Amino acid sequence: YIELFMQHGNQESELYVNGSEELTMSVDAKKFDSSLKFTGKGNEVANFSAMHVRDKGLVMMFGKKMGPVYVKGPDEFIPAAKAEIQIEMDYLAAHKKGLPADFIRYWQDHYTYALYGAMLNYPFFHERYKNNAMPSTIPKENYKVALQVPEQFDDKGMELPVYTQYLTEFYSTRLDAAGIMNSSDSAGEIVYTQDDSTAKLANANMPSKTRAYYFASKLYRGAKMYPMDKLEADYAIFTKQFPASEYNDELEEVVSLRRKMQAGQPAMDFESTTVEGKRMKLSDIKDKVVFLDFWASWCGPCIREMPGAKKVKEYFKDKTVV
């Protein structure tokens, strides 16, 4: 199944489809979520989804409901989290008449891995919600919860976003608990100890589709951060291990982009608006040294960097820098 999100003004709903439906939707736009109804092939799942949004809210917002639960201590968290999951299971049991068996399984599996995801997130989010601030350190006792998550990899779970999150975090969280982190050597170069360890564990224990996704997502995320030699090496290993992977085209795109951004390569041209409101291209100032500062008002790290950016501008004010 695939989850579709629908919004009209400030009203919203969601819909699960598997591609075999032939649905007609009727709705009063003034009462969008409360009037939504479906007829046609596959309407049972569609109407269940609409009803669940009216009664319980969006499935995708389940994480928000867990906020108050994360405040609880390690011994209290799992029973409290399971109680939240049981509410969803009870709702399914009360309204499952007419629902196909594969959707019932999908719903149950979704909340199973939602629970596992919450348990893996607990070490960080317990500190985050308890102190209402981003934690600088994670107490070791917080991992008591995460270490109770079972190793439950299954390629059938690949249709579940919560499963893909679970598989990318499972081993890294266990290594965090053991104090095994990526670190720097005496020369300041990052030594990818945890990355190497999770790769070995994934190769040994994950089934084929799960393993391919794990390494593809790891490469995709690392494309912006890894040193180029590590990125190229890991990409070569991936293409050899998964020569017909559905992820190859997307990975080739991000790796190629990274190659173009290496020192010594021509800067990619783009057009933007200056602070004075004029349109200009980067190529308009070709052969000059250019200082670029990208930021957004909603980006906390960007805002925190502004004092540093001001110092850079001050440093270059009398130099030939644009």
PDB file of N, CA and C in Angstrom, residues 120-200:
ATOM      1  N   LEU A 120      13.644   3.015  19.381  1.00  0.00           N
ATOM      2  CA  LEU A 120      14.986   3.395  18.914  1.00  0.00           C
ATOM      3  C   LEU A 120      15.236   4.889  19.087  1.00  0.00           C
ATOM      4  N   ASN A 121      14.177   5.685  18.961  1.00  0.00           N
ATOM      5  CA  ASN A 121      14.303   7.137  19.105  1.00  0.00           C
ATOM      6  C   ASN A 121      14.359   7.576  20.565  1.00  0.00           C
ATOM      7  N   TYR A 122      13.976   6.687  21.465  1.00  0.00           N
ATOM      8  CA  TYR A 122      13.830   7.085  22.868  1.00  0.00           C
ATOM      9  C   TYR A 122      15.075   7.727  23.474  1.00  0.00           C
ATOM     10  N   PRO A 123      16.277   7.183  23.287  1.00  0.00           N
ATOM     11  CA  PRO A 123      17.449   7.793  23.954  1.00  0.00           C
ATOM     12  C   PRO A 123      17.562   9.290  23.685  1.00  0.00           C
ATOM     13  N   PHE A 124      17.356   9.698  22.438  1.00  0.00           N
ATOM     14  CA  PHE A 124      17.459  11.113  22.075  1.00  0.00           C
ATOM     15  C   PHE A 124      16.213  11.886  22.498  1.00  0.00           C
ATOM     16  N   PHE A 125      15.034  11.377  22.140  1.00  0.00           N
ATOM     17  CA  PHE A 125      13.807  12.148  22.361  1.00  0.00           C
ATOM     18  C   PHE A 125      13.415  12.239  23.832  1.00  0.00           C
ATOM     19  N   HIS A 126      13.838  11.297  24.638  1.00  0.00           N
ATOM     20  CA  HIS A 126      13.573  11.426  26.073  1.00  0.00           C
ATOM     21  C   HIS A 126      14.232  12.689  26.617  1.00  0.00           C
ATOM     22  N   GLU A 127      15.490  12.903  26.239  1.00  0.00           N
ATOM     23  CA  GLU A 127      16.189  14.112  26.679  1.00  0.00           C
ATOM     24  C   GLU A 127      15.577  15.359  26.041  1.00  0.00           C
ATOM     25  N   ARG A 128      15.213  15.241  24.774  1.00  0.00           N
ATOM     26  CA  ARG A 128      14.653  16.389  24.034  1.00  0.00           C
ATOM     27  C   ARG A 128      13.356  16.869  24.661  1.00  0.00           C
ATOM     28  N   TYR A 129      12.441  15.949  24.941  1.00  0.00           N
ATOM     29  CA  TYR A 129      11.132  16.343  25.481  1.00  0.00           C
ATOM     30  C   TYR A 129      11.193  16.623  26.979  1.00  0.00           C
ATOM     31  N   LYS A 130      12.039  15.897  27.693  1.00  0.00           N
ATOM     32  CA  LYS A 130      12.143  16.099  29.148  1.00  0.00           C
ATOM     33  C   LYS A 130      12.682  17.481  29.468  1.00  0.00           C
ATOM     34  N   ASN A 131      13.672  17.938  28.707  1.00  0.00           N
ATOM     35  CA  ASN A 131      14.325  19.212  28.985  1.00  0.00           C
ATOM     36  C   ASN A 131      13.893  20.330  28.059  1.00  0.00           C
ATOM     37  N   ASN A 132      13.037  19.997  27.084  1.00  0.00           N
ATOM     38  CA  ASN A 132      12.574  20.987  26.101  1.00  0.00           C
ATOM     39  C   ASN A 132      13.752  21.705  25.445  1.00  0.00           C
ATOM     40  N   ALA A 133      14.763  20.914  25.104  1.00  0.00           N
ATOM     41  CA  ALA A 133      15.969  21.465  24.474  1.00  0.00           C
ATOM     42  C   ALA A 133      16.704  20.336  23.763  1.00  0.00           C
ATOM     43  N   MET A 134      17.520  20.720  22.782  1.00  0.00           N
ATOM     44  CA  MET A 134      18.312  19.713  22.075  1.00  0.00           C
ATOM     45  C   MET A 134      19.395  19.184  23.013  1.00  0.00           C
ATOM     46  N   PRO A 135      19.486  17.861  23.208  1.00  0.00           N
ATOM     47  CA  PRO A 135      20.474  17.319  24.148  1.00  0.00           C
ATOM     48  C   PRO A 135      21.886  17.362  23.596  1.00  0.00           C
ATOM     49  N   SER A 136      22.832  17.641  24.468  1.00  0.00           N
ATOM     50  CA  SER A 136      24.244  17.613  24.072  1.00  0.00           C
ATOM     51  C   SER A 136      24.851  16.242  24.335  1.00  0.00           C
ATOM     52  N   THR A 137      24.298  15.528  25.301  1.00  0.00           N
ATOM     53  CA  THR A 137      24.749  14.166  25.611  1.00  0.00           C
ATOM     54  C   THR A 137      23.526  13.282  25.860  1.00  0.00           C
ATOM     55  N   ILE A 138      23.706  11.990  25.676  1.00  0.00           N
ATOM     56  CA  ILE A 138      22.636  11.016  25.909  1.00  0.00           C
ATOM     57  C   ILE A 138      23.058  10.105  27.060  1.00  0.00           C
ATOM     58  N   PRO A 139      22.327  10.112  28.188  1.00  0.00           N
ATOM     59  CA  PRO A 139      22.676   9.224  29.296  1.00  0.00           C
ATOM     60  C   PRO A 139      22.608   7.755  28.872  1.00  0.00           C
ATOM     61  N   LYS A 140      23.515   6.955  29.345  1.00  0.00           N
ATOM     62  CA  LYS A 140      23.604   5.550  28.943  1.00  0.00           C
ATOM     63  C   LYS A 140      22.332   4.781  29.289  1.00  0.00           C
ATOM     64  N   GLU A 141      21.677   5.149  30.400  1.00  0.00           N
ATOM     65  CA  GLU A 141      20.488   4.399  30.806  1.00  0.00           C
ATOM     66  C   GLU A 141      19.334   4.537  29.810  1.00  0.00           C
ATOM     67  N   ASN A 142      19.362   5.599  28.986  1.00  0.00           N
ATOM     68  CA  ASN A 142      18.305   5.773  27.984  1.00  0.00           C
ATOM     69  C   ASN A 142      18.288   4.642  26.963  1.00  0.00           C
ATOM     70  N   TYR A 143      19.454   4.051  26.719  1.00  0.00           N
ATOM     71  CA  TYR A 143      19.545   2.988  25.711  1.00  0.00           C
ATOM     72  C   TYR A 143      18.922   1.678  26.183  1.00  0.00           C
ATOM     73  N   LYS A 144      18.536   1.625  27.443  1.00  0.00           N
ATOM     74  CA  LYS A 144      17.857   0.433  27.959  1.00  0.00           C
ATOM     75  C   LYS A 144      16.614   0.125  27.136  1.00  0.00           C
ATOM     76  N   VAL A 145      15.925   1.169  26.698  1.00  0.00           N
ATOM     77  CA  VAL A 145      14.718   1.005  25.887  1.00  0.00           C
ATOM     78  C   VAL A 145      15.077   0.546  24.484  1.00  0.00           C
ATOM     79  N   ALA A 146      16.016   1.224  23.841  1.00  0.00           N
ATOM     80  CA  ALA A 146      16.373   0.912  22.456  1.00  0.00           C
ATOM     81  C   ALA A 146      16.916  -0.507  22.308  1.00  0.00           C
ATOM     82  N   LEU A 147      17.624  -0.996  23.323  1.00  0.00           N
ATOM     83  CA  LEU A 147      18.224  -2.321  23.232  1.00  0.00           C
ATOM     84  C   LEU A 147      17.197  -3.446  23.337  1.00  0.00           C
ATOM     85  N   GLN A 148      15.954  -3.111  23.647  1.00  0.00           N
ATOM     86  CA  GLN A 148      14.890  -4.119  23.697  1.00  0.00           C
ATOM     87  C   GLN A 148      14.167  -4.286  22.363  1.00  0.00           C
ATOM     88  N   VAL A 149      14.556  -3.480  21.367  1.00  0.00           N
ATOM     89  CA  VAL A 149      13.953  -3.618  20.034  1.00  0.00           C
ATOM     90  C   VAL A 149      14.483  -4.892  19.392  1.00  0.00           C
ATOM     91  N   PRO A 150      13.599  -5.785  18.911  1.00  0.00           N
ATOM     92  CA  PRO A 150      14.081  -7.034  18.305  1.00  0.00           C
ATOM     93  C   PRO A 150      14.669  -6.813  16.917  1.00  0.00           C
ATOM     94  N   GLU A 151      15.559  -7.707  16.527  1.00  0.00           N
ATOM     95  CA  GLU A 151      16.113  -7.696  15.178  1.00  0.00           C
ATOM     96  C   GLU A 151      15.108  -8.424  14.281  1.00  0.00           C
ATOM     97  N   GLN A 152      14.304  -7.658  13.566  1.00  0.00           N
ATOM     98  CA  GLN A 152      13.159  -8.217  12.840  1.00  0.00           C
ATOM     99  C   GLN A 152      13.124  -7.676  11.410  1.00  0.00           C
ATOM    100  N   PHE A 153      14.091  -8.088  10.613  1.00  0.00           N
ATOM    101  CA  PHE A 153      14.163  -7.649   9.229  1.00  0.00           C
ATOM    102  C   PHE A 153      13.335  -8.575   8.345  1.00  0.00           C
ATOM    103  N   ASP A 154      12.578  -7.984   7.435  1.00  0.00           N
ATOM    104  CA  ASP A 154      11.696  -8.753   6.548  1.00  0.00           C
ATOM    105  C   ASP A 154      11.458  -7.926   5.288  1.00  0.00           C
ATOM    106  N   ASP A 155      11.818  -8.463   4.129  1.00  0.00           N
ATOM    107  CA  ASP A 155      11.655  -7.714   2.882  1.00  0.00           C
ATOM    108  C   ASP A 155      10.213  -7.293   2.627  1.00  0.00           C
ATOM    109  N   LYS A 156       9.240  -7.996   3.203  1.00  0.00           N
ATOM    110  CA  LYS A 156       7.842  -7.608   3.028  1.00  0.00           C
ATOM    111  C   LYS A 156       7.564  -6.234   3.650  1.00  0.00           C
ATOM    112  N   GLY A 157       8.408  -5.832   4.574  1.00  0.00           N
ATOM    113  CA  GLY A 157       8.223  -4.538   5.228  1.00  0.00           C
ATOM    114  C   GLY A 157       8.650  -3.357   4.389  1.00  0.00           C
ATOM    115  N   MET A 158       9.242  -3.602   3.223  1.00  0.00           N
ATOM    116  CA  MET A 158       9.769  -2.516   2.410  1.00  0.00           C
ATOM    117  C   MET A 158       8.692  -1.537   1.953  1.00  0.00           C
ATOM    118  N   GLU A 159       7.421  -1.930   1.987  1.00  0.00           N
ATOM    119  CA  GLU A 159       6.353  -1.002   1.613  1.00  0.00           C
ATOM    120  C   GLU A 159       6.030  -0.027   2.743  1.00  0.00           C
ATOM    121  N   LEU A 160       6.598  -0.247   3.916  1.00  0.00           N
ATOM    122  CA  LEU A 160       6.298   0.576   5.087  1.00  0.00           C
ATOM    123  C   LEU A 160       7.402   1.613   5.327  1.00  0.00           C
ATOM    124  N   PRO A 161       7.091   2.898   5.273  1.00  0.00           N
ATOM    125  CA  PRO A 161       8.104   3.910   5.604  1.00  0.00           C
ATOM    126  C   PRO A 161       8.689   3.718   7.002  1.00  0.00           C
ATOM    127  N   VAL A 162       7.852   3.277   7.961  1.00  0.00           N
ATOM    128  CA  VAL A 162       8.366   3.080   9.324  1.00  0.00           C
ATOM    129  C   VAL A 162       9.358   1.927   9.379  1.00  0.00           C
ATOM    130  N   TYR A 163       9.216   0.959   8.476  1.00  0.00           N
ATOM    131  CA  TYR A 163      10.177  -0.151   8.424  1.00  0.00           C
ATOM    132  C   TYR A 163      11.520   0.331   7.898  1.00  0.00           C
ATOM    133  N   THR A 164      11.499   1.138   6.852  1.00  0.00           N
ATOM    134  CA  THR A 164      12.770   1.616   6.292  1.00  0.00           C
ATOM    135  C   THR A 164      13.503   2.499   7.302  1.00  0.00           C
ATOM    136  N   GLN A 165      12.754   3.245   8.113  1.00  0.00           N
ATOM    137  CA  GLN A 165      13.396   4.041   9.158  1.00  0.00           C
ATOM    138  C   GLN A 165      14.012   3.117  10.210  1.00  0.00           C
ATOM    139  N   TYR A 166      13.268   2.081  10.565  1.00  0.00           N
ATOM    140  CA  TYR A 166      13.743   1.105  11.550  1.00  0.00           C
ATOM    141  C   TYR A 166      15.054   0.461  11.092  1.00  0.00           C
ATOM    142  N   LEU A 167      15.105   0.024   9.827  1.00  0.00           N
ATOM    143  CA  LEU A 167      16.284  -0.708   9.374  1.00  0.00           C
ATOM    144  C   LEU A 167      17.509   0.189   9.258  1.00  0.00           C
ATOM    145  N   THR A 168      17.308   1.496   8.999  1.00  0.00           N
ATOM    146  CA  THR A 168      18.471   2.389   8.908  1.00  0.00           C
ATOM    147  C   THR A 168      19.014   2.772  10.285  1.00  0.00           C
ATOM    148  N   GLU A 169      18.194   2.634  11.323  1.00  0.00           N
ATOM    149  CA  GLU A 169      18.606   3.074  12.658  1.00  0.00           C
ATOM    150  C   GLU A 169      18.971   1.942  13.608  1.00  0.00           C
ATOM    151  N   PHE A 170      18.568   0.712  13.279  1.00  0.00           N
ATOM    152  CA  PHE A 170      18.684  -0.378  14.240  1.00  0.00           C
ATOM    153  C   PHE A 170      20.116  -0.593  14.713  1.00  0.00           C
ATOM    154  N   TYR A 171      21.031  -0.860  13.777  1.00  0.00           N
ATOM    155  CA  TYR A 171      22.406  -1.170  14.185  1.00  0.00           C
ATOM    156  C   TYR A 171      23.151   0.064  14.685  1.00  0.00           C
ATOM    157  N   SER A 172      22.914   1.215  14.075  1.00  0.00           N
ATOM    158  CA  SER A 172      23.626   2.409  14.521  1.00  0.00           C
ATOM    159  C   SER A 172      23.257   2.744  15.972  1.00  0.00           C
ATOM    160  N   THR A 173      21.988   2.525  16.343  1.00  0.00           N
ATOM    161  CA  THR A 173      21.572   2.790  17.722  1.00  0.00           C
ATOM    162  C   THR A 173      22.229   1.821  18.686  1.00  0.00           C
ATOM    163  N   ARG A 174      22.340   0.557  18.287  1.00  0.00           N
ATOM    164  CA  ARG A 174      23.003  -0.423  19.147  1.00  0.00           C
ATOM    165  C   ARG A 174      24.487  -0.095  19.329  1.00  0.00           C
ATOM    166  N   LEU A 175      25.105   0.372  18.280  1.00  0.00           N
ATOM    167  CA  LEU A 175      26.512   0.758  18.396  1.00  0.00           C
ATOM    168  C   LEU A 175      26.664   2.028  19.224  1.00  0.00           C
ATOM    169  N   ASP A 176      25.707   2.962  19.097  1.00  0.00           N
ATOM    170  CA  ASP A 176      25.704   4.138  19.972  1.00  0.00           C
ATOM    171  C   ASP A 176      25.682   3.698  21.434  1.00  0.00           C
ATOM    172  N   ALA A 177      24.820   2.729  21.729  1.00  0.00           N
ATOM    173  CA  ALA A 177      24.691   2.244  23.112  1.00  0.00           C
ATOM    174  C   ALA A 177      25.992   1.630  23.608  1.00  0.00           C
ATOM    175  N   ALA A 178      26.751   1.018  22.694  1.00  0.00           N
ATOM    176  CA  ALA A 178      28.023   0.398  23.062  1.00  0.00           C
ATOM    177  C   ALA A 178      29.181   1.388  23.051  1.00  0.00           C
ATOM    178  N   GLY A 179      28.883   2.650  22.684  1.00  0.00           N
ATOM    179  CA  GLY A 179      29.914   3.675  22.655  1.00  0.00           C
ATOM    180  C   GLY A 179      30.804   3.625  21.435  1.00  0.00           C
ATOM    181  N   ILE A 180      30.365   2.917  20.385  1.00  0.00           N
ATOM    182  CA  ILE A 180      31.149   2.828  19.147  1.00  0.00           C
ATOM    183  C   ILE A 180      30.670   3.904  18.190  1.00  0.00           C
ATOM    184  N   MET A 181      31.487   4.906  17.982  1.00  0.00           N
ATOM    185  CA  MET A 181      31.115   6.059  17.156  1.00  0.00           C
ATOM    186  C   MET A 181      32.145   6.265  16.049  1.00  0.00           C
ATOM    187  N   ASN A 182      31.761   7.024  15.028  1.00  0.00           N
ATOM    188  CA  ASN A 182      32.751   7.534  14.081  1.00  0.00           C
ATOM    189  C   ASN A 182      33.626   8.536  14.835  1.00  0.00           C
ATOM    190  N   SER A 183      34.909   8.503  14.602  1.00  0.00           N
ATOM    191  CA  SER A 183      35.827   9.365  15.348  1.00  0.00           C
ATOM    192  C   SER A 183      36.892   9.915  14.414  1.00  0.00           C
ATOM    193  N   SER A 184      37.781  10.739  14.954  1.00  0.00           N
ATOM    194  CA  SER A 184      38.866  11.330  14.169  1.00  0.00           C
ATOM    195  C   SER A 184      40.204  10.735  14.604  1.00  0.00           C
ATOM    196  N   ASP A 185      41.097  10.592  13.632  1.00  0.00           N
ATOM    197  CA  ASP A 185      42.436  10.114  13.967  1.00  0.00           C
ATOM    198  C   ASP A 185      43.325  11.293  14.347  1.00  0.00           C
ATOM    199  N   SER A 186      44.610  11.046  14.545  1.00  0.00           N
ATOM    200  CA  SER A 186      45.528  12.090  15.005  1.00  0.00           C
ATOM    201  C   SER A 186      45.667  13.226  14.006  1.00  0.00           C
ATOM    202  N   ALA A 187      45.371  12.948  12.732  1.00  0.00           N
ATOM    203  CA  ALA A 187      45.469  13.982  11.700  1.00  0.00           C
ATOM    204  C   ALA A 187      44.151  14.726  11.519  1.00  0.00           C
ATOM    205  N   GLY A 188      43.145  14.361  12.307  1.00  0.00           N
ATOM    206  CA  GLY A 188      41.856  15.025  12.215  1.00  0.00           C
ATOM    207  C   GLY A 188      40.919  14.437  11.177  1.00  0.00           C
ATOM    208  N   GLU A 189      41.346  13.359  10.492  1.00  0.00           N
ATOM    209  CA  GLU A 189      40.497  12.705   9.499  1.00  0.00           C
ATOM    210  C   GLU A 189      39.477  11.810  10.209  1.00  0.00           C
ATOM    211  N   ILE A 190      38.237  11.824   9.706  1.00  0.00           N
ATOM    212  CA  ILE A 190      37.203  10.996  10.321  1.00  0.00           C
ATOM    213  C   ILE A 190      37.464   9.526  10.019  1.00  0.00           C
ATOM    214  N   VAL A 191      37.437   8.710  11.059  1.00  0.00           N
ATOM    215  CA  VAL A 191      37.561   7.260  10.922  1.00  0.00           C
ATOM    216  C   VAL A 191      36.151   6.680  11.072  1.00  0.00           C
ATOM    217  N   TYR A 192      35.650   6.053  10.010  1.00  0.00           N
ATOM    218  CA  TYR A 192      34.252   5.620   9.984  1.00  0.00           C
ATOM    219  C   TYR A 192      34.088   4.245  10.622  1.00  0.00           C
ATOM    220  N   THR A 193      34.407   4.174  11.913  1.00  0.00           N
ATOM    221  CA  THR A 193      34.344   2.921  12.650  1.00  0.00           C
ATOM    222  C   THR A 193      32.915   2.389  12.698  1.00  0.00           C
ATOM    223  N   GLN A 194      31.960   3.248  13.054  1.00  0.00           N
ATOM    224  CA  GLN A 194      30.580   2.782  13.156  1.00  0.00           C
ATOM    225  C   GLN A 194      30.024   2.402  11.788  1.00  0.00           C
ATOM    226  N   ASP A 195      30.339   3.193  10.760  1.00  0.00           N
ATOM    227  CA  ASP A 195      29.868   2.881   9.415  1.00  0.00           C
ATOM    228  C   ASP A 195      30.345   1.495   8.981  1.00  0.00           C
ATOM    229  N   ASP A 196      31.608   1.205   9.230  1.00  0.00           N
ATOM    230  CA  ASP A 196      32.164  -0.096   8.849  1.00  0.00           C
ATOM    231  C   ASP A 196      31.485  -1.221   9.620  1.00  0.00           C
ATOM    232  N   SER A 197      31.201  -0.983  10.897  1.00  0.00           N
ATOM    233  CA  SER A 197      30.575  -2.015  11.731  1.00  0.00           C
ATOM    234  C   SER A 197      29.140  -2.283  11.305  1.00  0.00           C
ATOM    235  N   THR A 198      28.374  -1.213  11.051  1.00  0.00           N
ATOM    236  CA  THR A 198      26.987  -1.414  10.624  1.00  0.00           C
ATOM    237  C   THR A 198      26.937  -2.104   9.266  1.00  0.00           C
ATOM    238  N   ALA A 199      27.890  -1.810   8.375  1.00  0.00           N
ATOM    239  CA  ALA A 199      27.937  -2.456   7.063  1.00  0.00           C
ATOM    240  C   ALA A 199      28.130  -3.966   7.213  1.00  0.00           C
ATOM    241  N   LYS A 200      29.026  -4.369   8.093  1.00  0.00           N
ATOM    242  CA  LYS A 200      29.259  -5.798   8.318  1.00  0.00           C
ATOM    243  C   LYS A 200      28.023  -6.479   8.882  1.00  0.00           C
TER     244      LYS A 200
END
